[in-house]
Coordinates of C-alpha atoms in Angstrom, one line a residue:
M1 CA 188.8 63.6 57.3
K2 CA 190.4 60.4 58.3
L3 CA 193.3 59.5 56.1
L4 CA 193.3 56.0 54.5
N5 CA 196.2 53.7 54.9
P6 CA 198.6 53.9 51.9
M7 CA 197.6 51.8 48.9
R8 CA 199.7 48.8 48.1
L9 CA 200.2 48.5 44.3
S10 CA 201.7 45.9 42.1
V11 CA 202.0 45.7 38.4
G12 CA 201.8 42.4 36.4
L13 CA 202.4 41.7 32.8
A14 CA 200.2 39.1 31.0
A15 CA 201.5 37.8 27.7
L16 CA 199.7 35.7 25.2
F17 CA 201.6 33.9 22.4
V18 CA 200.2 31.7 19.8
A19 CA 201.4 28.2 20.5
Q20 CA 204.3 27.1 18.1
G21 CA 206.7 24.3 17.8
S22 CA 210.4 24.5 18.5
W23 CA 212.3 25.9 15.5
A24 CA 216.1 26.6 15.1
A25 CA 215.2 29.9 13.5
G26 CA 213.0 31.0 16.4
T27 CA 209.4 32.0 16.5
L28 CA 207.6 31.7 13.1
A29 CA 207.0 34.7 11.0
G30 CA 203.4 36.0 11.2
T31 CA 203.0 34.8 14.8
D32 CA 200.6 37.2 16.6
V33 CA 202.1 38.4 20.0
E34 CA 199.7 40.1 22.6
N35 CA 200.8 41.8 25.8
T36 CA 198.7 43.3 28.5
A37 CA 199.8 45.0 31.7
T38 CA 197.7 44.5 35.0
L39 CA 197.7 46.6 38.1
T40 CA 196.6 44.9 41.4
Y41 CA 196.4 47.0 44.6
S42 CA 194.9 47.2 48.1
V43 CA 193.4 50.0 50.1
N44 CA 193.7 49.6 54.0
S45 CA 194.7 46.0 53.2
V46 CA 191.6 45.4 51.2
P47 CA 192.2 44.0 47.7
Q48 CA 190.6 46.1 45.0
T49 CA 189.6 45.2 41.5
A50 CA 192.5 44.7 39.2
I51 CA 193.0 47.3 36.4
D52 CA 194.1 46.1 33.0
S53 CA 196.1 48.2 30.5
N54 CA 195.4 48.3 26.8
T55 CA 196.6 45.2 24.8
V56 CA 199.7 45.7 22.7
E57 CA 199.8 43.5 19.6
F58 CA 202.4 42.9 16.9
K59 CA 203.3 40.3 14.4
V60 CA 206.7 38.5 14.4
D61 CA 208.6 39.6 11.3
R62 CA 210.2 37.4 8.7
K63 CA 213.9 36.5 8.8
V64 CA 215.3 35.4 5.5
D65 CA 218.3 33.1 6.0
L66 CA 219.8 30.3 4.1
N67 CA 222.9 28.1 3.8
V68 CA 224.4 25.9 1.1
T69 CA 227.0 23.4 2.1
G70 CA 229.1 21.0 0.1
T71 CA 228.4 17.5 1.3
T72 CA 230.3 15.2 -1.0
A73 CA 232.3 12.8 1.1
Q74 CA 235.5 13.1 -1.0
Q75 CA 236.8 16.5 -1.9
P76 CA 238.0 17.0 -4.4
L77 CA 236.1 14.2 -6.0
L78 CA 238.5 11.9 -8.0
V79 CA 237.1 11.2 -11.5
T80 CA 238.3 9.4 -14.6
P81 CA 238.7 11.0 -18.0
K82 CA 235.8 10.3 -20.4
S83 CA 233.6 9.1 -17.5
V84 CA 229.9 9.9 -17.7
G85 CA 227.9 11.4 -14.8
S86 CA 225.0 9.5 -13.4
D87 CA 222.3 10.4 -10.9
T88 CA 221.7 6.8 -9.8
A89 CA 225.3 5.5 -9.6
P90 CA 227.9 7.1 -7.5
L91 CA 230.0 8.3 -10.4
N92 CA 230.9 12.0 -10.9
V93 CA 228.2 13.0 -8.4
L94 CA 228.7 16.2 -6.3
T95 CA 226.2 16.7 -3.4
Y96 CA 225.2 19.9 -1.8
T97 CA 222.6 20.7 1.0
L98 CA 220.4 23.7 1.0
T99 CA 218.9 24.7 4.4
N100 CA 216.2 27.2 5.1
E101 CA 217.5 28.9 8.2
G102 CA 214.7 31.5 8.2
N103 CA 211.5 31.5 10.3
D104 CA 209.0 31.3 7.4
D105 CA 208.2 29.0 4.4
Q106 CA 210.7 30.2 1.8
A107 CA 211.1 29.7 -2.0
F108 CA 214.5 29.4 -3.5
E109 CA 216.0 29.5 -7.0
I110 CA 219.1 27.4 -7.6
D111 CA 221.8 28.1 -10.1
L112 CA 224.7 25.9 -11.2
S113 CA 227.8 27.4 -12.8
H114 CA 231.4 26.7 -13.4
A115 CA 233.6 28.3 -10.9
S116 CA 236.5 29.3 -13.3
K117 CA 236.2 33.0 -12.6
L118 CA 236.4 32.5 -8.8
A119 CA 239.4 32.5 -6.6
T120 CA 239.4 28.7 -6.8
A121 CA 241.6 26.3 -8.6
D122 CA 240.0 25.5 -11.9
D123 CA 241.8 24.1 -14.9
F124 CA 238.9 23.0 -17.2
D125 CA 235.1 22.9 -17.5
A126 CA 233.4 19.6 -17.0
D127 CA 230.9 18.7 -19.8
N128 CA 227.1 18.2 -19.9
C129 CA 226.5 19.3 -16.3
E130 CA 223.1 19.1 -14.9
F131 CA 221.6 19.0 -11.4
Y132 CA 218.8 17.5 -9.5
V133 CA 217.1 18.9 -6.4
N134 CA 215.4 16.6 -3.8
E135 CA 213.7 17.8 -0.7
L136 CA 214.9 15.9 2.3
T137 CA 212.9 17.5 5.2
P138 CA 210.3 17.9 6.5
A139 CA 208.8 15.5 3.9
P140 CA 210.9 14.0 1.1
P141 CA 208.9 12.9 -1.9
P142 CA 208.8 9.1 -2.6
A143 CA 211.7 8.2 -4.8
L144 CA 211.4 11.2 -7.1
E145 CA 213.3 14.4 -7.4
T146 CA 211.4 17.6 -6.7
L147 CA 213.3 19.2 -9.6
G148 CA 215.5 17.8 -12.2
P149 CA 217.4 17.4 -14.2
V150 CA 218.3 21.0 -14.8
V151 CA 221.2 21.8 -17.2
L152 CA 224.0 24.0 -16.3
G153 CA 223.6 27.7 -17.1
T154 CA 219.9 27.7 -16.3
T155 CA 217.9 28.6 -13.1
S156 CA 215.8 25.8 -11.6
S157 CA 212.1 26.2 -11.0
L158 CA 211.2 27.3 -7.5
I159 CA 211.6 25.0 -4.5
T160 CA 209.9 26.0 -1.2
L161 CA 211.2 24.8 2.1
A162 CA 209.6 25.1 5.5
P163 CA 211.7 26.6 8.4
D164 CA 214.6 24.2 9.1
G165 CA 213.7 22.4 5.9
T166 CA 216.5 21.0 3.7
A167 CA 217.0 19.9 0.1
E168 CA 219.8 17.9 -1.4
I169 CA 221.2 19.1 -4.7
R170 CA 223.1 16.5 -6.8
V171 CA 225.4 17.7 -9.7
N172 CA 226.4 15.3 -12.4
C173 CA 229.0 16.1 -15.1
D174 CA 230.8 14.2 -17.9
M175 CA 234.5 14.3 -17.9
P176 CA 236.5 15.3 -21.1
D177 CA 238.9 13.1 -22.9
L178 CA 242.6 13.2 -21.9
G179 CA 243.4 14.4 -25.5
G180 CA 240.9 17.3 -25.4
A181 CA 241.6 20.9 -25.2
P182 CA 242.5 22.4 -22.8
V183 CA 244.9 19.6 -22.0
I184 CA 243.4 17.3 -19.4
E185 CA 245.8 15.3 -17.3
D186 CA 246.3 13.9 -13.9
G187 CA 245.5 16.4 -11.1
K188 CA 243.5 18.9 -13.3
L189 CA 240.6 20.5 -11.5
S190 CA 237.1 21.5 -12.4
S191 CA 234.9 23.4 -9.8
L192 CA 231.2 23.7 -9.7
E193 CA 229.2 26.3 -7.8
V194 CA 225.7 25.9 -6.5
M195 CA 224.0 29.2 -5.7
A196 CA 220.7 29.4 -3.9
T197 CA 218.7 32.7 -3.9
A198 CA 215.7 33.4 -1.6
V199 CA 212.9 34.6 -3.8
S200 CA 209.3 35.7 -3.5
A201 CA 206.5 33.8 -5.0
A202 CA 206.9 35.9 -8.1
G203 CA 210.6 34.8 -8.3
T204 CA 212.2 38.1 -7.4
P205 CA 215.0 38.1 -4.8
M206 CA 213.8 38.9 -1.3
A207 CA 214.5 42.4 -0.1
E208 CA 214.5 44.0 3.3
S209 CA 211.5 46.0 4.3
A210 CA 212.2 49.8 4.2
S211 CA 210.2 50.4 7.4
E212 CA 208.8 48.7 10.5
T213 CA 205.1 48.2 11.1
D214 CA 203.8 46.2 14.0
S215 CA 200.7 44.9 12.2
V216 CA 202.5 43.8 9.1
V217 CA 205.1 40.9 8.6
D218 CA 208.2 42.9 7.6
T219 CA 211.3 41.2 6.2
V220 CA 214.9 41.1 7.5
I221 CA 217.7 39.7 5.2
A222 CA 220.0 37.8 7.6
D223 CA 222.1 35.5 5.4
A224 CA 225.9 35.5 5.9
D225 CA 228.6 35.8 3.2
S226 CA 229.6 32.6 1.6
P227 CA 233.4 32.5 1.2
N228 CA 235.2 32.0 -2.1
T229 CA 232.1 32.0 -4.3
A230 CA 230.2 34.4 -6.5
D231 CA 228.0 35.3 -3.4
T232 CA 229.6 38.7 -3.2
T233 CA 228.8 42.3 -4.0
G234 CA 232.0 43.2 -5.7
G235 CA 233.8 40.1 -6.8
P236 CA 235.4 37.2 -4.9
G237 CA 236.6 38.2 -1.5
S238 CA 234.2 41.1 -1.0
D239 CA 231.2 41.0 1.4
G240 CA 228.1 39.3 0.1
A241 CA 226.3 39.2 3.4
R242 CA 222.6 39.9 3.7
N243 CA 221.9 39.7 0.0
A244 CA 219.5 36.7 0.1
K245 CA 222.1 34.4 -1.5
Y246 CA 224.4 31.7 -0.5
A247 CA 226.7 29.4 -2.5
A248 CA 229.1 26.5 -2.1
V249 CA 231.8 25.3 -4.5
Q250 CA 233.1 21.7 -4.9
T251 CA 235.6 20.3 -7.2
Y252 CA 236.3 17.4 -9.5
E253 CA 239.9 16.2 -9.8
I254 CA 241.1 14.1 -12.8
Q255 CA 242.7 10.9 -11.7
A256 CA 244.6 9.4 -14.6
P257 CA 248.1 7.9 -15.0
D258 CA 250.6 10.0 -17.0
L259 CA 252.0 7.5 -19.5
S260 CA 254.7 7.6 -22.0
A261 CA 256.4 5.0 -24.1
A262 CA 259.9 4.7 -25.5
K263 CA 261.2 2.0 -27.9
S264 CA 264.8 1.1 -28.6
S265 CA 266.7 -1.6 -30.5
A266 CA 270.0 -3.4 -30.2
V267 CA 271.6 -5.9 -32.5
I268 CA 272.3 -9.2 -30.8
T269 CA 273.8 -11.5 -33.4
D270 CA 274.3 -11.8 -37.1
P271 CA 275.3 -14.9 -39.2
F272 CA 279.0 -14.0 -39.1
N273 CA 279.6 -12.2 -35.9
C274 CA 278.6 -13.4 -32.4
T275 CA 276.3 -16.0 -33.7
T276 CA 274.6 -16.5 -30.3
E277 CA 273.5 -13.9 -27.8
A278 CA 275.7 -15.4 -25.1
D279 CA 278.7 -14.6 -27.3
N280 CA 277.9 -11.0 -27.5
S281 CA 279.9 -9.8 -24.6
S282 CA 283.1 -11.3 -26.0
C283 CA 282.8 -10.4 -29.7
G284 CA 285.5 -7.7 -29.4
S285 CA 285.8 -5.7 -32.6
N286 CA 283.7 -8.2 -34.5
T287 CA 280.4 -6.8 -33.3
P288 CA 277.2 -8.0 -35.0
K289 CA 275.7 -5.9 -37.7
R290 CA 272.1 -5.4 -38.9
I291 CA 272.4 -7.6 -41.9
P292 CA 269.9 -10.1 -43.2
G293 CA 269.7 -12.9 -40.6
A294 CA 270.6 -10.6 -37.8
I295 CA 268.7 -10.8 -34.5
I296 CA 267.5 -7.5 -33.1
K297 CA 266.2 -7.1 -29.6
Y298 CA 263.4 -4.5 -29.2
T299 CA 262.8 -3.0 -25.8
I300 CA 259.6 -1.1 -25.0
T301 CA 259.5 1.0 -21.8
V302 CA 256.2 2.4 -20.5
T303 CA 256.7 5.1 -17.8
N304 CA 254.0 6.4 -15.5
D305 CA 254.9 9.8 -14.0
S306 CA 251.7 10.2 -11.9
D307 CA 250.6 9.1 -8.5
D308 CA 247.9 6.9 -10.0
P309 CA 248.7 3.3 -11.1
A310 CA 247.9 2.3 -14.6
T311 CA 246.4 -1.2 -15.1
D312 CA 245.8 -3.3 -18.1
V313 CA 248.0 -1.1 -20.4
T314 CA 248.1 -2.7 -23.8
I315 CA 251.2 -2.4 -25.9
T316 CA 250.8 -3.1 -29.6
D317 CA 253.7 -3.2 -32.0
I318 CA 253.0 -4.0 -35.7
L319 CA 256.2 -5.3 -37.2
Q320 CA 257.4 -4.2 -40.6
S321 CA 257.2 -7.0 -43.3
D322 CA 261.0 -7.1 -43.4
L323 CA 261.1 -8.5 -39.9
E324 CA 260.3 -12.0 -38.6
Y325 CA 259.2 -12.4 -35.0
V326 CA 261.5 -14.7 -33.1
G327 CA 260.2 -14.5 -29.5
N328 CA 262.5 -14.6 -26.5
E329 CA 260.2 -12.2 -24.8
T330 CA 260.4 -10.7 -21.4
P331 CA 258.4 -11.0 -19.3
A332 CA 257.9 -14.6 -20.6
G333 CA 254.4 -15.5 -21.5
E334 CA 253.0 -11.9 -21.4
V335 CA 254.0 -11.0 -24.9
S336 CA 252.0 -12.6 -27.8
H337 CA 252.4 -12.5 -31.6
S338 CA 249.9 -13.0 -34.3
G339 CA 250.1 -12.1 -38.0
G340 CA 253.0 -9.7 -37.7
T341 CA 251.5 -7.9 -34.6
V342 CA 253.2 -8.2 -31.2
T343 CA 251.0 -7.5 -28.2
A344 CA 251.5 -7.2 -24.4
T345 CA 249.3 -6.2 -21.5
V346 CA 251.1 -4.8 -18.4
D347 CA 250.5 -2.9 -15.2
V348 CA 252.5 0.2 -14.5
P349 CA 252.7 1.3 -10.9
A350 CA 252.6 4.9 -9.8
N351 CA 255.8 6.8 -10.5
S352 CA 257.4 3.7 -12.0
S353 CA 258.2 2.0 -15.3
T354 CA 257.5 -1.4 -16.9
T355 CA 259.6 -2.9 -19.6
I356 CA 259.0 -5.6 -22.3
T357 CA 261.5 -7.0 -24.7
F358 CA 261.3 -9.4 -27.7
D359 CA 263.5 -10.4 -30.5
V360 CA 263.0 -10.2 -34.3
K361 CA 265.1 -11.3 -37.3
V362 CA 265.9 -9.2 -40.3
K363 CA 264.7 -11.1 -43.3

């Protein structure tokens, strides 16, 4: 028998992927992937019919991943005592962005809470907090929030985002009065946490598949731990990675002057001693006394101990009926008198004091 020349063999792999767009999270979940191996060979340099292997098929599994970031331009956000939150005006509005970093359409629940129990500076709880959720991409609704308003302490209805989809979350709160409890003053902080949880259509948190099956879309939880939030397994600072949750904390800071007022009096003249103010420095032992007819100079000093200036501070002094307003005010023209009431409006710069004076006569 005559031997044939050795066969020349080559093996090729043919892969078929369902066409997909470009996604930051990678190939979409549920994509069918098919692979087939092909042998081509020759006998005595004569090409033979190719031989195909069996086709191997599997489905791309679901990666659940999300991110929440604080996107308020100013942090902490400076706010005014007794100011009221508004969704339409840029007052007391904290903004957060939720991003679906997974490779499948994903539903999310959103929770808003005070961050007072976290490892975050938090001096008081803002009032009447609520939040709105507005889908940004891929298709924002026309001028209407997807959800909202939702009050603090409740979970929003579900919002579903496509892969790479984002939603803006706007938090609005009212600020308490400076005279409230706890004491609210300049520099006091209130922190708000937005927590997003990836959930199933039934609203239960997404969980990792227990096993791997090539014909089924399994689930892998891939989110990272969000630092300094309640997204933890054992309290702040512990690992909260791969729990289908992500959170971000942002803060309000009270911006308010720290004002105090002090009033003093000095006798300038009386009808018998130092009859004019100019004589006061040379009266010697005959100092004026606070008898009827005496002129008394009142001095009111307003002090601002904060880094925030105070404008249009109104000083009101209601004179006792035993006194008669004389005038001689300082600064001239900024102090007025009507019906026994003395009024002045002044500005007090940060970390500074402003003083007014005026004279009265003892009746």
